[in-house]
Structures are given as structure tokens and as C-alpha cells.
Amino acid sequence: MIRTRELTKDFVVSRTRTVHAVRGISLDVEPGELVAVLGPNGAGKTTTLRMLTTLIPPTSGTAEVAGYDVVAHPDRVRAAIGYVGQGNAAGASQRVRDELLTQGEVYGLDRRTARRRADELLDALDLTEQADRKVESLSGGQRRRLDVAVGLVHSPSLLFLDEPSTGLDPHNRANLWEHILRMRTASPEPMTIVLTTHYLDEADTFAERVLVVDHGEVIADDTADALKAELAGDLVTFRVDPDRAATLAAIADRAPGTRSVRTAADVVEVRTADGPGATPGLLRAADAAGVEVMRVDVTRPTLDDVFLALTGRSLRETADGSGPADTAAVRPTPKEVLA
Ligand SMILES: Nc1ncnc2c1ncn2[C@@H]1O[C@H](COP(=O)(O)OP(=O)(O)OP(=O)(O)O)[C@@H](O)[C@H]1O
Ligand SMILES: [Mg+2]
């Protein structure tokens, strides 16, 4: 469905400054995959999506989307894909159903087909009650669902969503996801979805495959579970007498499977491949060395631990949901894309 080779985008900002937004991404996405692209602000997520959706040309490298080269056949690519850009897209003073009908026209659907499709989408995304309301009167969650509906008017088998849930409260986020997944299951052909997100839990729960992007490069690509097991490992936290923390840390450091050990006052944190498996042995060794363990907790890693293991930085700290100022002006809307 998607095949890129060394896809690269440089933005020449001034004579002395070039931003290397995307640095040689090679990627294959099979039909029916649900891929989440995770990365901090400025990682190159939107730029990658904009190249794949033909909005901007690559500086170098190639990309085939739905079987067509994005540079040679942009119109074929556009006809085959749906794109929901970052930020709200629908025209504010239109009514909800009209917004969908207009998009249908853009894609050359005849009036009857456009109407049937609009009704299907309103139903699938739970917007039937809002059909005659003005877009500007919708709640954030309803509006984002409308954006998704707009991206799906022409029944594309490949949908790109750029931060579909940013700015929604947890309830609305869950709700949007439920709709996206329901639609995907209901679709007669396999539907491929590529989305970007700042929300680690979302990528973790819903995506079948997670691409971690940082500084314009894919730094990890696997299922969330595999990434967590391979890159982060479980965290076993011991609470001990502060005087004995160093002894326990030394024991843990020698134990098989240990990846790293950190001590702070009365806490010893052990990163290990298999936390539940390693803990009994660590407790026995602590006991033998006369270290009294007051408490032990085993926590499974999160995708943030994965990002931390890969980059030494926490994604949580950088993921404030607000992009760098200079990207705001270039954010497209589906209307711009499709009109
Ligand atoms: N038109 C442009 N001109 C100059 N620089 C740009 C342009 N578009 C993007 N950039 C820069 O390219 C880099 C990647 O930006 P991009 O929007 O792809 O990041 P992102 O991963 O989508 O971030 P966010 O999470 O904030 O949406 C950033 O440094 C950004 O400032
Ligand atoms: Mg972006």
C-alpha cells in the first residue's frame, strides 16, 4: 500500500539554514495495516504524511502510495487516499451534511451516491443528529469525527490521519477511536490507516504497528509489545534502607537479564528483560546479603520507556501537542488537499 525508499525532505529556510525535516525514510505498509507514527514535535511526522499525500514533493527518494508514484501520478494517489490534516478542517459555516456533500462533489460522486455516502458516514461516525447543524456549533470531538468522515467520502482504502485526537478529552478520544475501529471493521475491503499521534497510550492500545520517528528518521518499527520487550524491559522497583541501596544495586547489576540499575535514596530501580521472572532471584540474593526489602513493585514498560531507551529523552516531556511555530502556517486542511 505504501512503499518509500530513502524519502527525504529538506526545507531551505534561508541562505544559511536548511531544515532536514525527513532524513531518508524507507518504509513498507501492507494493505489493512493500522500504523501509528509516534514522535515528538518537529520529528517530521506531518512532513512525511504531506509527501505521501502529494501535498509537497520529496527533496529526494521515492514514495509509492496505493500503487502510484507520488511525483509521477499525484492525481491517482489522491483519488485513492483520504487525508485528515492536523487541526480542524471542515468549513465552519457549512452544515454538517452539506460539508460531506461538497466533498463528495469534489471527488466527482453523483448527487445520489454522495447523499448515500454522506448518510452512511454520518451514521458510522454518530453524527446523524448533528447533520443539519452548522459545523461551528459542534463540540471538539464531533468536529474531529466530521473531519474523519470528510476524509472517507470517496471510500478510500488508505486513510491518513494527522493527530486525529489531539485536543480531545480522554472520553472523546476513546470515542473517536471506537468509531475509527468500527468503520475499519465494517469496511468491505481491508482499510489501511496511517496516523500520527502524541498520545503514547493510544499508539499502544490501538495500533498494530508503531513507527517511532525522531529527527526525521524512523528509529523503531514494530508492534508496541515487541518494542517494549526488546527495547525497554520491565522495571522492578525495590524500597530498602538507604544504607543498603548500594549493596542491592550491586547484586542487581550482576543478575542475569539486568539492563540497567538506578539508585536514589531508598529506591533501587532495576530495568530487566523479564521483571516477574527476575524478582524472586533478586529477593533471595538480597536476603542472603542481609538486605531487607520493604517493598517491591514490577511495572511493565510504556512506549515512553521505549522512547527513552532509544533517545535518552522522554516523549512525555516533549509532547505538549503544540507544534513549533513555523509549522503552523504550512498545515494543510483536507479541503486544500482535495479541492
Ligand atoms: N514549510 C516548512 N518550512 C520550513 N520548515 C518546515 C516546514 N514544514 C516543516 N518544517 C520543519 O520541519 C520539521 C518537521 O516538521 P513536522 O511538521 O513534519 O513535524 P511533526 O513531527 O509533524 O511535529 P508536530 O508533532 O509538532 O506536528 C520541523 O523542524 C519543522 O519546523
Ligand atoms: Mg505534525
Tab-separated table of C-alpha atoms and ligand atoms in Angstrom:
chain	number	residue	atom	x	y	z
A	1	MET	CA	0.000	0.000	0.000
A	2	ILE	CA	2.904	2.304	0.797
A	3	ARG	CA	6.496	1.880	-0.207
A	4	THR	CA	9.101	4.563	0.362
A	5	ARG	CA	12.818	4.429	-0.248
A	6	GLU	CA	15.165	6.992	1.275
A	7	LEU	CA	12.367	9.529	1.330
A	8	THR	CA	13.855	12.882	2.235
A	9	LYS	CA	12.614	16.424	2.709
A	10	ASP	CA	14.774	19.468	3.275
A	11	PHE	CA	13.273	22.880	3.783
A	12	VAL	CA	15.561	25.686	2.815
A	13	VAL	CA	14.610	28.325	5.346
A	14	SER	CA	17.270	30.868	4.463
A	15	ARG	CA	20.590	31.014	2.685
A	16	THR	CA	22.325	29.733	5.761
A	17	ARG	CA	19.691	27.458	7.215
A	18	THR	CA	18.187	24.233	5.885
A	19	VAL	CA	15.837	22.118	7.971
A	20	HIS	CA	16.317	18.400	7.370
A	21	ALA	CA	12.730	17.524	8.231
A	22	VAL	CA	12.746	13.941	6.905
A	23	ARG	CA	16.009	12.064	6.505
A	24	GLY	CA	15.822	9.031	4.294
A	25	ILE	CA	12.767	7.097	5.436
A	26	SER	CA	12.340	3.644	3.870
A	27	LEU	CA	9.067	2.077	4.743
A	28	ASP	CA	6.611	-0.602	3.608
A	29	VAL	CA	2.989	-0.697	4.714
A	30	GLU	CA	0.821	-3.640	3.679
A	31	PRO	CA	-2.886	-3.407	2.874
A	32	GLY	CA	-5.013	-3.479	6.017
A	33	GLU	CA	-2.315	-2.375	8.425
A	34	LEU	CA	-3.026	0.169	11.160
A	35	VAL	CA	0.186	2.066	11.752
A	36	ALA	CA	0.772	4.747	14.342
A	37	VAL	CA	3.600	7.191	13.779
A	38	LEU	CA	4.817	8.387	17.135
A	39	GLY	CA	7.343	11.126	17.715
A	40	PRO	CA	7.946	14.465	19.423
A	41	ASN	CA	7.098	17.871	17.975
A	42	GLY	CA	9.112	18.564	14.864
A	43	ALA	CA	10.079	14.907	14.319
A	44	GLY	CA	8.892	15.024	10.723
A	45	LYS	CA	5.551	13.224	11.037
A	46	THR	CA	3.428	15.791	9.220
A	47	THR	CA	6.102	16.363	6.575
A	48	THR	CA	6.174	12.622	5.843
A	49	LEU	CA	2.394	12.485	5.581
A	50	ARG	CA	2.372	15.530	3.322
A	51	MET	CA	4.804	13.860	0.943
A	52	LEU	CA	2.796	10.642	0.936
A	53	THR	CA	-0.394	12.573	0.230
A	54	THR	CA	1.283	14.504	-2.649
A	55	LEU	CA	0.987	17.898	-0.960
A	56	ILE	CA	4.705	18.550	-1.113
A	57	PRO	CA	7.331	16.935	-3.322
A	58	PRO	CA	10.169	14.968	-1.751
A	59	THR	CA	13.634	16.501	-1.974
A	60	SER	CA	14.938	13.052	-2.844
A	61	GLY	CA	13.981	9.425	-2.577
A	62	THR	CA	10.803	7.753	-3.797
A	63	ALA	CA	7.341	7.011	-2.492
A	64	GLU	CA	4.647	4.811	-3.978
A	65	VAL	CA	1.206	5.110	-2.481
A	66	ALA	CA	-1.666	2.818	-3.488
A	67	GLY	CA	0.492	1.613	-6.351
A	68	TYR	CA	1.396	5.033	-7.778
A	69	ASP	CA	4.457	7.177	-7.553
A	70	VAL	CA	3.611	10.363	-5.647
A	71	VAL	CA	5.586	12.590	-8.009
A	72	ALA	CA	4.637	10.981	-11.320
A	73	HIS	CA	0.933	10.353	-10.567
A	74	PRO	CA	-0.250	12.672	-7.803
A	75	ASP	CA	-3.854	12.688	-9.007
A	76	ARG	CA	-4.076	8.884	-8.976
A	77	VAL	CA	-2.670	8.850	-5.469
A	78	ARG	CA	-5.140	11.492	-4.323
A	79	ALA	CA	-8.075	9.598	-5.744
A	80	ALA	CA	-7.082	6.510	-3.789
A	81	ILE	CA	-6.447	8.063	-0.385
A	82	GLY	CA	-8.202	10.035	2.303
A	83	TYR	CA	-6.347	12.629	4.306
A	84	VAL	CA	-7.340	14.304	7.523
A	85	GLY	CA	-4.859	17.025	8.339
A	86	GLN	CA	-3.651	18.303	11.656
A	87	GLY	CA	-6.178	20.723	13.138
A	88	ASN	CA	-9.807	21.190	12.230
A	89	ALA	CA	-10.655	21.160	8.612
A	90	ALA	CA	-14.322	21.477	7.866
A	91	GLY	CA	-15.681	24.860	6.819
A	92	ALA	CA	-17.185	26.449	9.904
A	93	SER	CA	-20.339	27.963	8.453
A	94	GLN	CA	-21.392	24.931	6.413
A	95	ARG	CA	-23.922	22.489	7.734
A	96	VAL	CA	-22.553	19.077	8.595
A	97	ARG	CA	-24.302	17.088	5.857
A	98	ASP	CA	-23.542	19.785	3.242
A	99	GLU	CA	-19.885	19.603	4.121
A	100	LEU	CA	-19.898	15.923	3.226
A	101	LEU	CA	-21.911	16.514	0.048
A	102	THR	CA	-19.472	19.214	-1.078
A	103	GLN	CA	-16.581	16.836	-0.556
A	104	GLY	CA	-18.466	14.169	-2.487
A	105	GLU	CA	-18.758	16.609	-5.392
A	106	VAL	CA	-15.054	17.373	-5.213
A	107	TYR	CA	-14.495	13.686	-5.834
A	108	GLY	CA	-16.942	13.568	-8.685
A	109	LEU	CA	-19.594	11.463	-6.961
A	110	ASP	CA	-23.039	11.916	-8.465
A	111	ARG	CA	-25.609	13.520	-6.239
A	112	ARG	CA	-27.363	10.301	-5.228
A	113	THR	CA	-24.157	8.478	-4.415
A	114	ALA	CA	-22.870	11.492	-2.497
A	115	ARG	CA	-26.055	11.611	-0.451
A	116	ARG	CA	-25.988	7.900	0.313
A	117	ARG	CA	-22.325	8.084	1.270
A	118	ALA	CA	-22.913	11.137	3.482
A	119	ASP	CA	-25.698	9.337	5.322
A	120	GLU	CA	-23.593	6.222	5.774
A	121	LEU	CA	-20.746	8.241	7.217
A	122	LEU	CA	-22.979	10.335	9.454
A	123	ASP	CA	-24.339	7.093	10.825
A	124	ALA	CA	-20.953	5.374	11.182
A	125	LEU	CA	-19.468	8.362	12.983
A	126	ASP	CA	-22.530	9.045	15.081
A	127	LEU	CA	-23.284	12.436	13.594
A	128	THR	CA	-26.780	11.865	12.240
A	129	GLU	CA	-28.313	14.030	14.943
A	130	GLN	CA	-25.913	16.843	14.068
A	131	ALA	CA	-26.423	16.557	10.295
A	132	ASP	CA	-28.267	19.864	9.958
A	133	ARG	CA	-26.199	21.804	12.422
A	134	LYS	CA	-23.524	24.280	11.436
A	135	VAL	CA	-20.028	22.878	11.720
A	136	GLU	CA	-19.004	25.717	14.053
A	137	SER	CA	-21.591	24.595	16.610
A	138	LEU	CA	-20.110	21.107	17.011
A	139	SER	CA	-18.074	20.014	20.002
A	140	GLY	CA	-14.376	19.264	19.517
A	141	GLY	CA	-14.994	15.533	19.396
A	142	GLN	CA	-17.902	15.800	16.959
A	143	ARG	CA	-15.837	18.072	14.767
A	144	ARG	CA	-12.954	15.704	14.619
A	145	ARG	CA	-15.344	12.868	13.741
A	146	LEU	CA	-16.637	15.044	10.924
A	147	ASP	CA	-13.060	15.559	9.736
A	148	VAL	CA	-12.641	11.800	9.591
A	149	ALA	CA	-15.933	11.464	7.693
A	150	VAL	CA	-14.745	14.081	5.191
A	151	GLY	CA	-11.577	12.075	4.627
A	152	LEU	CA	-13.667	8.999	3.856
A	153	VAL	CA	-16.273	10.403	1.465
A	154	HIS	CA	-14.814	8.744	-1.611
A	155	SER	CA	-14.356	5.379	0.160
A	156	PRO	CA	-10.572	5.346	0.049
A	157	SER	CA	-8.853	2.138	1.060
A	158	LEU	CA	-5.992	4.132	2.569
A	159	LEU	CA	-6.582	6.812	5.183
A	160	PHE	CA	-4.008	9.199	6.600
A	161	LEU	CA	-4.887	10.892	9.872
A	162	ASP	CA	-2.588	13.559	11.260
A	163	GLU	CA	-3.151	13.696	15.004
A	164	PRO	CA	-6.819	12.805	14.852
A	165	SER	CA	-7.302	13.020	18.590
A	166	THR	CA	-5.113	15.940	19.660
A	167	GLY	CA	-7.051	18.385	21.777
A	168	LEU	CA	-9.832	15.953	22.642
A	169	ASP	CA	-10.567	14.945	26.204
A	170	PRO	CA	-9.980	11.270	27.095
A	171	HIS	CA	-13.645	10.402	26.680
A	172	ASN	CA	-13.823	11.899	23.206
A	173	ARG	CA	-10.523	10.352	22.245
A	174	ALA	CA	-11.769	6.900	23.177
A	175	ASN	CA	-14.985	7.603	21.346
A	176	LEU	CA	-13.210	8.705	18.169
A	177	TRP	CA	-11.100	5.579	18.259
A	178	GLU	CA	-14.121	3.387	18.717
A	179	HIS	CA	-15.600	4.932	15.582
A	180	ILE	CA	-12.439	4.611	13.560
A	181	LEU	CA	-12.026	0.956	14.507
A	182	ARG	CA	-15.687	0.190	13.927
A	183	MET	CA	-15.542	1.748	10.482
A	184	ARG	CA	-12.432	-0.169	9.694
A	185	THR	CA	-14.050	-3.472	10.594
A	186	ALA	CA	-17.195	-2.599	8.674
A	187	SER	CA	-15.267	-1.708	5.530
A	188	PRO	CA	-15.705	-4.346	2.800
A	189	GLU	CA	-12.070	-4.180	1.706
A	190	PRO	CA	-9.139	-4.053	4.081
A	191	MET	CA	-8.662	-0.457	5.124
A	192	THR	CA	-5.138	0.764	5.712
A	193	ILE	CA	-4.740	3.540	8.267
A	194	VAL	CA	-1.623	5.561	8.943
A	195	LEU	CA	-1.957	8.046	11.739
A	196	THR	CA	0.272	10.253	13.803
A	197	THR	CA	-0.186	10.782	17.476
A	198	HIS	CA	1.425	12.298	20.523
A	199	TYR	CA	-0.521	10.012	22.798
A	200	LEU	CA	1.582	7.062	23.839
A	201	ASP	CA	-1.286	5.124	25.332
A	202	GLU	CA	-3.250	5.468	22.129
A	203	ALA	CA	-0.472	4.085	19.941
A	204	ASP	CA	-0.020	1.342	22.495
A	205	THR	CA	-3.646	0.289	22.700
A	206	PHE	CA	-4.878	0.627	19.156
A	207	ALA	CA	-2.055	0.454	16.659
A	208	GLU	CA	-0.909	-2.887	15.361
A	209	ARG	CA	2.385	-1.365	14.404
A	210	VAL	CA	4.233	1.604	15.858
A	211	LEU	CA	6.794	3.652	13.986
A	212	VAL	CA	8.863	5.798	16.289
A	213	VAL	CA	10.190	8.852	14.481
A	214	ASP	CA	12.788	11.260	15.810
A	215	HIS	CA	14.722	13.985	13.976
A	216	GLY	CA	13.315	12.890	10.632
A	217	GLU	CA	14.288	9.236	10.972
A	218	VAL	CA	12.433	6.053	11.838
A	219	ILE	CA	14.227	4.833	14.938
A	220	ALA	CA	11.969	1.872	15.702
A	221	ASP	CA	9.277	-0.060	13.868
A	222	ASP	CA	7.414	-2.992	15.420
A	223	THR	CA	4.388	-3.904	17.488
A	224	ALA	CA	4.139	-1.963	20.738
A	225	ASP	CA	4.630	-5.174	22.731
A	226	ALA	CA	7.761	-6.144	20.826
A	227	LEU	CA	9.220	-2.658	21.187
A	228	LYS	CA	8.580	-2.673	24.897
A	229	ALA	CA	10.036	-6.130	25.439
A	230	GLU	CA	13.088	-5.602	23.249
A	231	LEU	CA	13.974	-2.025	23.939
A	232	ALA	CA	12.715	-1.113	27.355
A	233	GLY	CA	12.155	-4.139	29.540
A	234	ASP	CA	10.282	-4.304	32.843
A	235	LEU	CA	11.034	-2.047	35.757
A	236	VAL	CA	11.462	-3.650	39.188
A	237	THR	CA	11.495	-1.078	41.977
A	238	PHE	CA	12.815	-2.033	45.411
A	239	ARG	CA	12.470	0.041	48.534
A	240	VAL	CA	15.216	-0.638	51.052
A	241	ASP	CA	17.132	1.013	53.858
A	242	PRO	CA	19.065	3.861	52.164
A	243	ASP	CA	22.323	2.480	53.619
A	244	ARG	CA	21.771	-0.821	51.816
A	245	ALA	CA	20.673	0.544	48.451
A	246	ALA	CA	24.192	0.337	47.014
A	247	THR	CA	24.523	-3.318	48.055
A	248	LEU	CA	21.256	-4.245	46.389
A	249	ALA	CA	22.204	-2.234	43.308
A	250	ALA	CA	25.436	-4.222	43.007
A	251	ILE	CA	23.515	-7.510	43.332
A	252	ALA	CA	21.013	-6.445	40.706
A	253	ASP	CA	23.771	-5.294	38.395
A	254	ARG	CA	25.239	-8.819	38.332
A	255	ALA	CA	21.899	-10.607	37.910
A	256	PRO	CA	21.159	-12.188	34.520
A	257	GLY	CA	18.817	-10.134	32.340
A	258	THR	CA	19.550	-6.824	34.079
A	259	ARG	CA	19.848	-3.933	31.646
A	260	SER	CA	20.340	-1.008	33.965
A	261	VAL	CA	20.198	-0.129	37.639
A	262	ARG	CA	19.428	3.239	39.171
A	263	THR	CA	19.511	4.201	42.829
A	264	ALA	CA	18.010	7.201	44.560
A	265	ALA	CA	17.949	7.284	48.377
A	266	ASP	CA	15.924	4.251	49.452
A	267	VAL	CA	14.845	3.236	45.943
A	268	VAL	CA	16.632	0.828	43.632
A	269	GLU	CA	15.219	0.633	40.111
A	270	VAL	CA	16.186	-2.342	38.015
A	271	ARG	CA	15.412	-2.478	34.301
A	272	THR	CA	15.311	-6.108	33.266
A	273	ALA	CA	14.073	-8.223	30.375
A	274	ASP	CA	11.596	-10.204	32.485
A	275	GLY	CA	10.582	-8.470	35.721
A	276	PRO	CA	8.259	-11.109	37.219
A	277	GLY	CA	10.851	-13.806	36.387
A	278	ALA	CA	13.830	-11.934	37.819
A	279	THR	CA	12.257	-10.675	41.041
A	280	PRO	CA	12.298	-13.890	43.145
A	281	GLY	CA	16.011	-14.411	42.457
A	282	LEU	CA	16.799	-10.793	43.293
A	283	LEU	CA	14.858	-11.078	46.557
A	284	ARG	CA	16.702	-14.263	47.514
A	285	ALA	CA	20.057	-12.661	46.736
A	286	ALA	CA	19.081	-9.566	48.742
A	287	ASP	CA	18.072	-11.740	51.683
A	288	ALA	CA	21.336	-13.708	51.531
A	289	ALA	CA	23.248	-10.414	51.632
A	290	GLY	CA	21.211	-9.243	54.608
A	291	VAL	CA	19.387	-6.515	52.694
A	292	GLU	CA	15.849	-6.129	53.961
A	293	VAL	CA	13.446	-5.280	51.138
A	294	MET	CA	10.473	-3.266	52.390
A	295	ARG	CA	8.555	-3.209	49.172
A	296	VAL	CA	8.873	-4.345	45.578
A	297	ASP	CA	6.884	-3.302	42.514
A	298	VAL	CA	7.089	-4.654	38.995
A	299	THR	CA	5.870	-2.372	36.233
A	300	ARG	CA	5.633	-3.208	32.572
A	301	PRO	CA	7.205	-0.609	30.306
A	302	THR	CA	5.317	2.029	28.371
A	303	LEU	CA	6.122	3.345	24.920
A	304	ASP	CA	7.647	6.315	26.697
A	305	ASP	CA	10.203	3.941	28.225
A	306	VAL	CA	10.874	2.727	24.696
A	307	PHE	CA	11.441	6.277	23.502
A	308	LEU	CA	13.641	6.955	26.499
A	309	ALA	CA	15.675	3.819	25.819
A	310	LEU	CA	16.103	4.862	22.195
A	311	THR	CA	16.848	8.542	22.598
A	312	GLY	CA	17.621	9.227	26.235
A	313	ARG	CA	14.700	11.683	26.234
A	314	SER	CA	11.153	11.336	27.415
A	315	LEU	CA	8.458	11.754	24.823
A	316	ARG	CA	6.074	12.831	27.528
A	317	GLU	CA	8.103	15.938	28.237
A	318	THR	CA	8.288	16.991	24.627
A	319	ALA	CA	4.752	16.009	23.686
A	320	ASP	CA	2.784	19.086	24.587
A	321	GLY	CA	0.626	18.842	21.492
A	322	SER	CA	1.646	22.227	20.177
A	323	GLY	CA	3.826	22.233	17.126
A	324	PRO	CA	6.746	24.542	16.544
A	325	ALA	CA	5.538	27.951	15.447
A	326	ASP	CA	6.914	27.656	11.941
A	327	THR	CA	4.845	24.607	11.078
A	328	ALA	CA	1.528	26.261	11.852
A	329	ALA	CA	1.431	28.141	8.590
A	330	VAL	CA	2.033	25.076	6.475
A	331	ARG	CA	-0.583	22.825	7.960
A	332	PRO	CA	-2.946	21.782	5.217
A	333	THR	CA	-6.607	21.012	5.531
A	334	PRO	CA	-8.353	18.216	3.638
A	335	LYS	CA	-10.144	20.914	1.686
A	336	GLU	CA	-6.894	22.384	0.449
A	337	VAL	CA	-5.730	18.928	-0.431
A	338	LEU	CA	-8.761	17.784	-2.225
A	339	ALA	CA	-10.218	20.907	-3.758
B	1	LIG	N1	7.316	24.630	5.226
B	1	LIG	C1	8.313	24.498	6.100
B	1	LIG	N2	9.349	25.342	6.089
B	1	LIG	C2	10.381	25.208	6.943
B	1	LIG	N3	10.442	24.258	7.882
B	1	LIG	C3	9.433	23.394	7.971
B	1	LIG	C4	8.294	23.468	7.090
B	1	LIG	N4	7.446	22.458	7.418
B	1	LIG	C5	8.010	21.814	8.441
B	1	LIG	N5	9.189	22.350	8.774
B	1	LIG	C6	10.133	21.901	9.828
B	1	LIG	O1	10.371	20.522	9.618
B	1	LIG	C7	10.474	19.824	10.850
B	1	LIG	C8	9.447	18.725	10.883
B	1	LIG	O2	8.160	19.281	10.994
B	1	LIG	P1	6.822	18.436	11.016
B	1	LIG	O3	5.686	19.371	10.960
B	1	LIG	O4	6.904	17.376	9.986
B	1	LIG	O5	6.923	17.764	12.451
B	1	LIG	P2	5.836	16.897	13.239
B	1	LIG	O6	6.518	15.644	13.618
B	1	LIG	O7	4.588	16.775	12.455
B	1	LIG	O8	5.609	17.778	14.536
B	1	LIG	P3	4.260	18.061	15.383
B	1	LIG	O9	4.208	16.939	16.360
B	1	LIG	O10	4.554	19.326	16.058
B	1	LIG	O11	3.094	18.120	14.470
B	1	LIG	C9	10.292	20.871	11.930
B	1	LIG	O12	11.556	21.282	12.327
B	1	LIG	C10	9.554	21.964	11.225
B	1	LIG	O13	9.809	23.200	11.823
B	2	MG	MG	2.664	17.360	12.785
